Amino acid sequence: MQFFVDTAEVAEIAELAEAGLVDGVTTNPSLILKSGRNILEVTREICALVDGPVSAEVTAVKLDEMVAEGRRLAEIAPNIAIKLPLTWDGLKACRILTGEGRMVNVTLCFSAAQALLAARAGATFISPFIGRLDDINLDGLDLIADIRRIYDNYGFQTKILAASIRSVNHVTEVAKIGADVATVPPGVLRALVRHPLTDRGLEQFLADWARTGQRIL
Ligand code: G3P
């Protein structure tokens, strides 16, 4: 499974990229607001930091403007994936922009029916939002499993990009189901490495080693 980082904070991306953990990046209008940066400038910087897909989201809702904004975003760098909302105009824009050879990430997906339409529209990625379904007491992980089953039934090439990830458990569960990508907030990505028994075990090893009086170097 690939890891994308779900942020527009350049410093966070740079630091995590050093660990070889960043296969791509996803942003959205809320993350751009949080970054306090100009969308074109910060997206250009992110595209230069990672080789993988960088999702930048259009803000128009009508077909013609969506396509125009998508083409503008795609001019930033070759690794741009244009993010389009899962609406009729978004699906039509997806068909046009993928038809031009561009990567498209169809976002704000909350049902298997929506994901089926996105695959039919030729989406490169589909972004089902797990956490927001959990927030209303629906099971976001069930949606990932349903989409995986439907896509495998028909050999759809659209990649399942699990989004709205809130916990380490979300990451491991979507990996078990077979999501192609998880886009993970920096804090959750860092939490993947942590376990209290690892900390305790290392502490004991170092204490016992100190008692040997030995040195390796
Ligand atoms: O990539 C989508 C993600 O940023 C949404 O996450 O936590 O706002 O539902 P969240």
PDB file of C-alpha atoms and ligand atoms in Angstrom:
ATOM      1  CA  MET A   1       0.000   0.000   0.000  1.00  0.00           C
ATOM      2  CA  GLN A   2       1.270   3.504  -0.822  1.00  0.00           C
ATOM      3  CA  PHE A   3       1.353   6.322   1.724  1.00  0.00           C
ATOM      4  CA  PHE A   4       0.312   9.822   0.687  1.00  0.00           C
ATOM      5  CA  VAL A   5       0.600  12.663   3.216  1.00  0.00           C
ATOM      6  CA  ASP A   6      -2.602  14.616   3.736  1.00  0.00           C
ATOM      7  CA  THR A   7      -1.351  18.147   4.309  1.00  0.00           C
ATOM      8  CA  ALA A   8      -0.247  21.380   2.593  1.00  0.00           C
ATOM      9  CA  GLU A   9       2.467  22.042   5.204  1.00  0.00           C
ATOM     10  CA  VAL A  10       5.717  21.966   3.190  1.00  0.00           C
ATOM     11  CA  ALA A  11       7.975  21.473   6.234  1.00  0.00           C
ATOM     12  CA  GLU A  12       5.973  18.418   7.363  1.00  0.00           C
ATOM     13  CA  ILE A  13       6.147  16.881   3.882  1.00  0.00           C
ATOM     14  CA  ALA A  14       9.900  17.505   3.616  1.00  0.00           C
ATOM     15  CA  GLU A  15      10.582  15.913   6.990  1.00  0.00           C
ATOM     16  CA  LEU A  16       8.493  12.809   6.288  1.00  0.00           C
ATOM     17  CA  ALA A  17       9.899  12.485   2.756  1.00  0.00           C
ATOM     18  CA  GLU A  18      13.362  12.066   4.320  1.00  0.00           C
ATOM     19  CA  ALA A  19      12.063   8.862   5.936  1.00  0.00           C
ATOM     20  CA  GLY A  20      11.045   7.585   2.497  1.00  0.00           C
ATOM     21  CA  LEU A  21       7.427   7.471   3.635  1.00  0.00           C
ATOM     22  CA  VAL A  22       5.894   9.856   1.086  1.00  0.00           C
ATOM     23  CA  ASP A  23       4.601   8.328  -2.157  1.00  0.00           C
ATOM     24  CA  GLY A  24       2.411  11.367  -2.827  1.00  0.00           C
ATOM     25  CA  VAL A  25       0.497  14.252  -1.230  1.00  0.00           C
ATOM     26  CA  THR A  26      -3.163  15.250  -1.047  1.00  0.00           C
ATOM     27  CA  THR A  27      -4.419  18.751  -0.380  1.00  0.00           C
ATOM     28  CA  ASN A  28      -7.883  20.323  -0.380  1.00  0.00           C
ATOM     29  CA  PRO A  29      -9.255  23.856   0.093  1.00  0.00           C
ATOM     30  CA  SER A  30      -9.396  23.442   3.898  1.00  0.00           C
ATOM     31  CA  LEU A  31      -5.745  22.325   4.029  1.00  0.00           C
ATOM     32  CA  ILE A  32      -4.747  25.253   1.789  1.00  0.00           C
ATOM     33  CA  LEU A  33      -6.555  27.644   4.167  1.00  0.00           C
ATOM     34  CA  LYS A  34      -4.758  26.024   7.113  1.00  0.00           C
ATOM     35  CA  SER A  35      -1.386  26.464   5.383  1.00  0.00           C
ATOM     36  CA  GLY A  36      -1.962  30.212   4.951  1.00  0.00           C
ATOM     37  CA  ARG A  37      -0.269  29.965   1.554  1.00  0.00           C
ATOM     38  CA  ASN A  38      -1.212  30.758  -2.051  1.00  0.00           C
ATOM     39  CA  ILE A  39      -2.506  27.537  -3.649  1.00  0.00           C
ATOM     40  CA  LEU A  40      -0.381  27.801  -6.803  1.00  0.00           C
ATOM     41  CA  GLU A  41       2.824  28.629  -4.909  1.00  0.00           C
ATOM     42  CA  VAL A  42       2.505  26.015  -2.184  1.00  0.00           C
ATOM     43  CA  THR A  43       1.389  23.321  -4.634  1.00  0.00           C
ATOM     44  CA  ARG A  44       4.393  24.100  -6.861  1.00  0.00           C
ATOM     45  CA  GLU A  45       6.715  23.715  -3.842  1.00  0.00           C
ATOM     46  CA  ILE A  46       5.077  20.404  -2.861  1.00  0.00           C
ATOM     47  CA  CYS A  47       5.359  19.051  -6.417  1.00  0.00           C
ATOM     48  CA  ALA A  48       9.095  19.776  -6.310  1.00  0.00           C
ATOM     49  CA  LEU A  49       9.439  17.896  -3.001  1.00  0.00           C
ATOM     50  CA  VAL A  50       7.865  14.569  -4.006  1.00  0.00           C
ATOM     51  CA  ASP A  51       7.980  12.548  -7.231  1.00  0.00           C
ATOM     52  CA  GLY A  52       4.552  10.970  -6.709  1.00  0.00           C
ATOM     53  CA  PRO A  53       1.069  12.379  -7.385  1.00  0.00           C
ATOM     54  CA  VAL A  54       0.157  15.678  -5.669  1.00  0.00           C
ATOM     55  CA  SER A  55      -3.595  16.256  -5.484  1.00  0.00           C
ATOM     56  CA  ALA A  56      -4.751  19.867  -5.918  1.00  0.00           C
ATOM     57  CA  GLU A  57      -8.500  20.521  -5.750  1.00  0.00           C
ATOM     58  CA  VAL A  58     -10.586  22.713  -8.046  1.00  0.00           C
ATOM     59  CA  THR A  59     -12.965  25.134  -6.327  1.00  0.00           C
ATOM     60  CA  ALA A  60     -15.446  25.629  -9.180  1.00  0.00           C
ATOM     61  CA  VAL A  61     -18.693  23.616  -9.234  1.00  0.00           C
ATOM     62  CA  LYS A  62     -19.765  24.123 -12.853  1.00  0.00           C
ATOM     63  CA  LEU A  63     -18.303  21.922 -15.582  1.00  0.00           C
ATOM     64  CA  ASP A  64     -16.597  24.555 -17.759  1.00  0.00           C
ATOM     65  CA  GLU A  65     -14.954  26.307 -14.804  1.00  0.00           C
ATOM     66  CA  MET A  66     -13.926  22.963 -13.259  1.00  0.00           C
ATOM     67  CA  VAL A  67     -12.184  21.957 -16.473  1.00  0.00           C
ATOM     68  CA  ALA A  68     -10.499  25.365 -16.795  1.00  0.00           C
ATOM     69  CA  GLU A  69      -9.292  25.281 -13.169  1.00  0.00           C
ATOM     70  CA  GLY A  70      -8.155  21.661 -13.568  1.00  0.00           C
ATOM     71  CA  ARG A  71      -6.091  22.543 -16.637  1.00  0.00           C
ATOM     72  CA  ARG A  72      -4.573  25.490 -14.751  1.00  0.00           C
ATOM     73  CA  LEU A  73      -3.635  23.296 -11.776  1.00  0.00           C
ATOM     74  CA  ALA A  74      -2.191  20.637 -14.089  1.00  0.00           C
ATOM     75  CA  GLU A  75       0.158  23.279 -15.568  1.00  0.00           C
ATOM     76  CA  ILE A  76       1.909  23.536 -12.176  1.00  0.00           C
ATOM     77  CA  ALA A  77       3.825  20.252 -12.580  1.00  0.00           C
ATOM     78  CA  PRO A  78       3.621  16.874 -14.335  1.00  0.00           C
ATOM     79  CA  ASN A  79       2.817  15.071 -11.056  1.00  0.00           C
ATOM     80  CA  ILE A  80      -0.374  17.022 -10.355  1.00  0.00           C
ATOM     81  CA  ALA A  81      -3.526  14.951  -9.794  1.00  0.00           C
ATOM     82  CA  ILE A  82      -6.567  17.184 -10.288  1.00  0.00           C
ATOM     83  CA  LYS A  83      -9.026  16.765  -7.417  1.00  0.00           C
ATOM     84  CA  LEU A  84     -12.694  16.952  -8.449  1.00  0.00           C
ATOM     85  CA  PRO A  85     -15.749  16.587  -6.170  1.00  0.00           C
ATOM     86  CA  LEU A  86     -18.080  13.636  -6.725  1.00  0.00           C
ATOM     87  CA  THR A  87     -20.891  15.528  -8.465  1.00  0.00           C
ATOM     88  CA  TRP A  88     -22.360  15.150 -11.989  1.00  0.00           C
ATOM     89  CA  ASP A  89     -20.242  18.078 -13.189  1.00  0.00           C
ATOM     90  CA  GLY A  90     -17.238  16.626 -11.373  1.00  0.00           C
ATOM     91  CA  LEU A  91     -17.712  13.288 -13.158  1.00  0.00           C
ATOM     92  CA  LYS A  92     -18.076  15.003 -16.542  1.00  0.00           C
ATOM     93  CA  ALA A  93     -14.931  17.050 -15.837  1.00  0.00           C
ATOM     94  CA  CYS A  94     -13.183  13.823 -14.825  1.00  0.00           C
ATOM     95  CA  ARG A  95     -13.986  12.245 -18.177  1.00  0.00           C
ATOM     96  CA  ILE A  96     -12.711  15.308 -20.071  1.00  0.00           C
ATOM     97  CA  LEU A  97      -9.513  15.753 -18.063  1.00  0.00           C
ATOM     98  CA  THR A  98      -8.582  12.059 -17.981  1.00  0.00           C
ATOM     99  CA  GLY A  99      -9.326  12.041 -21.717  1.00  0.00           C
ATOM    100  CA  GLU A 100      -6.562  14.660 -22.014  1.00  0.00           C
ATOM    101  CA  GLY A 101      -4.178  12.287 -20.249  1.00  0.00           C
ATOM    102  CA  ARG A 102      -4.308  14.025 -16.883  1.00  0.00           C
ATOM    103  CA  MET A 103      -4.454  12.336 -13.459  1.00  0.00           C
ATOM    104  CA  VAL A 104      -7.757  12.877 -11.631  1.00  0.00           C
ATOM    105  CA  ASN A 105      -8.578  12.199  -7.975  1.00  0.00           C
ATOM    106  CA  VAL A 106     -12.361  12.143  -7.445  1.00  0.00           C
ATOM    107  CA  THR A 107     -12.960  13.230  -3.847  1.00  0.00           C
ATOM    108  CA  LEU A 108     -15.727  13.517  -1.258  1.00  0.00           C
ATOM    109  CA  CYS A 109     -16.847   9.940  -1.936  1.00  0.00           C
ATOM    110  CA  PHE A 110     -19.241   8.508   0.686  1.00  0.00           C
ATOM    111  CA  SER A 111     -20.920   5.581  -1.075  1.00  0.00           C
ATOM    112  CA  ALA A 112     -20.076   2.567  -3.232  1.00  0.00           C
ATOM    113  CA  ALA A 113     -22.510   3.836  -5.873  1.00  0.00           C
ATOM    114  CA  GLN A 114     -20.524   7.078  -6.121  1.00  0.00           C
ATOM    115  CA  ALA A 115     -17.268   5.116  -6.370  1.00  0.00           C
ATOM    116  CA  LEU A 116     -18.721   2.998  -9.187  1.00  0.00           C
ATOM    117  CA  LEU A 117     -19.550   6.143 -11.159  1.00  0.00           C
ATOM    118  CA  ALA A 118     -16.062   7.564 -10.572  1.00  0.00           C
ATOM    119  CA  ALA A 119     -14.459   4.411 -11.954  1.00  0.00           C
ATOM    120  CA  ARG A 120     -16.757   4.570 -14.982  1.00  0.00           C
ATOM    121  CA  ALA A 121     -15.668   8.198 -15.463  1.00  0.00           C
ATOM    122  CA  GLY A 122     -12.069   7.028 -15.668  1.00  0.00           C
ATOM    123  CA  ALA A 123     -10.838   8.438 -12.355  1.00  0.00           C
ATOM    124  CA  THR A 124      -7.187   7.729 -11.561  1.00  0.00           C
ATOM    125  CA  PHE A 125      -7.979   7.781  -7.828  1.00  0.00           C
ATOM    126  CA  ILE A 126     -11.188   7.627  -5.765  1.00  0.00           C
ATOM    127  CA  SER A 127     -11.095   9.194  -2.281  1.00  0.00           C
ATOM    128  CA  PRO A 128     -13.642   7.662   0.108  1.00  0.00           C
ATOM    129  CA  PHE A 129     -13.708   9.680   3.381  1.00  0.00           C
ATOM    130  CA  ILE A 130     -13.578   7.124   6.215  1.00  0.00           C
ATOM    131  CA  GLY A 131     -13.437   9.436   9.237  1.00  0.00           C
ATOM    132  CA  ARG A 132     -16.403  11.559   8.197  1.00  0.00           C
ATOM    133  CA  LEU A 133     -18.582   8.429   7.862  1.00  0.00           C
ATOM    134  CA  ASP A 134     -17.427   7.238  11.311  1.00  0.00           C
ATOM    135  CA  ASP A 135     -18.324  10.716  12.619  1.00  0.00           C
ATOM    136  CA  ILE A 136     -22.007  10.008  11.797  1.00  0.00           C
ATOM    137  CA  ASN A 137     -21.896   6.445  13.144  1.00  0.00           C
ATOM    138  CA  LEU A 138     -21.564   4.765   9.755  1.00  0.00           C
ATOM    139  CA  ASP A 139     -18.633   2.414   9.108  1.00  0.00           C
ATOM    140  CA  GLY A 140     -16.090   4.038   6.798  1.00  0.00           C
ATOM    141  CA  LEU A 141     -14.086   0.819   6.575  1.00  0.00           C
ATOM    142  CA  ASP A 142     -17.123  -1.053   5.219  1.00  0.00           C
ATOM    143  CA  LEU A 143     -17.179   1.442   2.354  1.00  0.00           C
ATOM    144  CA  ILE A 144     -13.547   0.692   1.491  1.00  0.00           C
ATOM    145  CA  ALA A 145     -14.334  -3.045   1.498  1.00  0.00           C
ATOM    146  CA  ASP A 146     -17.402  -2.538  -0.731  1.00  0.00           C
ATOM    147  CA  ILE A 147     -15.450  -0.443  -3.236  1.00  0.00           C
ATOM    148  CA  ARG A 148     -12.583  -2.971  -3.292  1.00  0.00           C
ATOM    149  CA  ARG A 149     -15.064  -5.766  -4.060  1.00  0.00           C
ATOM    150  CA  ILE A 150     -16.856  -3.832  -6.803  1.00  0.00           C
ATOM    151  CA  TYR A 151     -13.634  -2.670  -8.467  1.00  0.00           C
ATOM    152  CA  ASP A 152     -12.203  -6.197  -8.374  1.00  0.00           C
ATOM    153  CA  ASN A 153     -15.451  -7.648  -9.793  1.00  0.00           C
ATOM    154  CA  TYR A 154     -15.021  -5.589 -12.966  1.00  0.00           C
ATOM    155  CA  GLY A 155     -11.264  -5.019 -13.122  1.00  0.00           C
ATOM    156  CA  PHE A 156     -11.556  -1.248 -12.721  1.00  0.00           C
ATOM    157  CA  GLN A 157      -8.115   0.384 -12.705  1.00  0.00           C
ATOM    158  CA  THR A 158      -9.150   3.315 -10.492  1.00  0.00           C
ATOM    159  CA  LYS A 159      -6.984   3.277  -7.351  1.00  0.00           C
ATOM    160  CA  ILE A 160      -8.716   3.333  -3.959  1.00  0.00           C
ATOM    161  CA  LEU A 161      -7.164   6.258  -2.032  1.00  0.00           C
ATOM    162  CA  ALA A 162      -8.478   5.901   1.542  1.00  0.00           C
ATOM    163  CA  ALA A 163      -8.925   9.416   2.955  1.00  0.00           C
ATOM    164  CA  SER A 164     -10.187  11.192   6.074  1.00  0.00           C
ATOM    165  CA  ILE A 165      -7.948   8.833   8.054  1.00  0.00           C
ATOM    166  CA  ARG A 166      -7.955   9.557  11.770  1.00  0.00           C
ATOM    167  CA  SER A 167      -6.012   6.707  13.406  1.00  0.00           C
ATOM    168  CA  VAL A 168      -3.348   4.017  13.123  1.00  0.00           C
ATOM    169  CA  ASN A 169      -6.192   1.504  13.142  1.00  0.00           C
ATOM    170  CA  HIS A 170      -7.688   3.122  10.034  1.00  0.00           C
ATOM    171  CA  VAL A 171      -4.342   2.679   8.254  1.00  0.00           C
ATOM    172  CA  THR A 172      -3.904  -0.988   9.156  1.00  0.00           C
ATOM    173  CA  GLU A 173      -7.543  -1.840   8.442  1.00  0.00           C
ATOM    174  CA  VAL A 174      -7.569  -0.254   4.968  1.00  0.00           C
ATOM    175  CA  ALA A 175      -4.316  -2.119   4.244  1.00  0.00           C
ATOM    176  CA  LYS A 176      -5.980  -5.398   5.259  1.00  0.00           C
ATOM    177  CA  ILE A 177      -8.910  -4.623   2.949  1.00  0.00           C
ATOM    178  CA  GLY A 178      -6.578  -3.800   0.064  1.00  0.00           C
ATOM    179  CA  ALA A 179      -6.773  -0.058  -0.482  1.00  0.00           C
ATOM    180  CA  ASP A 180      -4.138   1.030  -3.002  1.00  0.00           C
ATOM    181  CA  VAL A 181      -3.236   4.203  -1.098  1.00  0.00           C
ATOM    182  CA  ALA A 182      -3.868   5.718   2.321  1.00  0.00           C
ATOM    183  CA  THR A 183      -3.572   9.493   2.564  1.00  0.00           C
ATOM    184  CA  VAL A 184      -2.527  10.088   6.144  1.00  0.00           C
ATOM    185  CA  PRO A 185      -2.219  13.250   8.259  1.00  0.00           C
ATOM    186  CA  PRO A 186       1.410  13.762   9.400  1.00  0.00           C
ATOM    187  CA  GLY A 187       0.584  13.040  13.063  1.00  0.00           C
ATOM    188  CA  VAL A 188      -1.006   9.681  12.240  1.00  0.00           C
ATOM    189  CA  LEU A 189       1.858   8.793   9.921  1.00  0.00           C
ATOM    190  CA  ARG A 190       4.338   9.390  12.752  1.00  0.00           C
ATOM    191  CA  ALA A 191       2.158   7.424  15.183  1.00  0.00           C
ATOM    192  CA  LEU A 192       2.487   4.290  13.013  1.00  0.00           C
ATOM    193  CA  VAL A 193       5.984   3.655  14.360  1.00  0.00           C
ATOM    194  CA  ARG A 194       5.094   4.027  18.048  1.00  0.00           C
ATOM    195  CA  HIS A 195       4.346   1.177  20.509  1.00  0.00           C
ATOM    196  CA  PRO A 196       4.866   1.275  24.303  1.00  0.00           C
ATOM    197  CA  LEU A 197       6.319  -2.249  24.391  1.00  0.00           C
ATOM    198  CA  THR A 198       8.956  -1.215  21.841  1.00  0.00           C
ATOM    199  CA  ASP A 199       9.932   1.732  24.049  1.00  0.00           C
ATOM    200  CA  ARG A 200       9.998  -0.439  27.163  1.00  0.00           C
ATOM    201  CA  GLY A 201      11.940  -3.230  25.439  1.00  0.00           C
ATOM    202  CA  LEU A 202      14.569  -0.831  24.084  1.00  0.00           C
ATOM    203  CA  GLU A 203      14.962   0.759  27.509  1.00  0.00           C
ATOM    204  CA  GLN A 204      15.610  -2.669  29.054  1.00  0.00           C
ATOM    205  CA  PHE A 205      18.079  -3.667  26.308  1.00  0.00           C
ATOM    206  CA  LEU A 206      20.066  -0.466  26.827  1.00  0.00           C
ATOM    207  CA  ALA A 207      20.062  -0.872  30.608  1.00  0.00           C
ATOM    208  CA  ASP A 208      21.289  -4.479  30.347  1.00  0.00           C
ATOM    209  CA  TRP A 209      23.882  -3.501  27.728  1.00  0.00           C
ATOM    210  CA  ALA A 210      25.246  -0.791  29.999  1.00  0.00           C
ATOM    211  CA  ARG A 211      25.779  -3.462  32.648  1.00  0.00           C
ATOM    212  CA  THR A 212      27.994  -5.512  30.277  1.00  0.00           C
ATOM    213  CA  GLY A 213      30.522  -2.692  30.259  1.00  0.00           C
ATOM    214  CA  GLN A 214      31.149  -3.466  26.614  1.00  0.00           C
ATOM    215  CA  ARG A 215      31.242  -1.185  23.505  1.00  0.00           C
ATOM    216  CA  ILE A 216      30.691  -2.118  19.876  1.00  0.00           C
ATOM    217  CA  LEU A 217      32.818   0.773  18.540  1.00  0.00           C
TER     218      LEU A 217
HETATM  219  O1  G3P B   1      -8.038  14.191   1.983  1.00  0.00           O
HETATM  220  C1  G3P B   1      -9.262  14.396   2.632  1.00  0.00           C
HETATM  221  C2  G3P B   1      -9.018  14.722   4.060  1.00  0.00           C
HETATM  222  O2  G3P B   1      -8.195  15.872   4.166  1.00  0.00           O
HETATM  223  C3  G3P B   1     -10.302  14.946   4.843  1.00  0.00           C
HETATM  224  O3  G3P B   1     -10.001  14.633   6.160  1.00  0.00           O
HETATM  225  O4  G3P B   1     -10.302  14.690   8.644  1.00  0.00           O
HETATM  226  O5  G3P B   1     -11.135  16.615   7.199  1.00  0.00           O
HETATM  227  O6  G3P B   1     -12.288  14.382   7.135  1.00  0.00           O
HETATM  228  P1  G3P B   1     -10.969  15.109   7.336  1.00  0.00           P
END
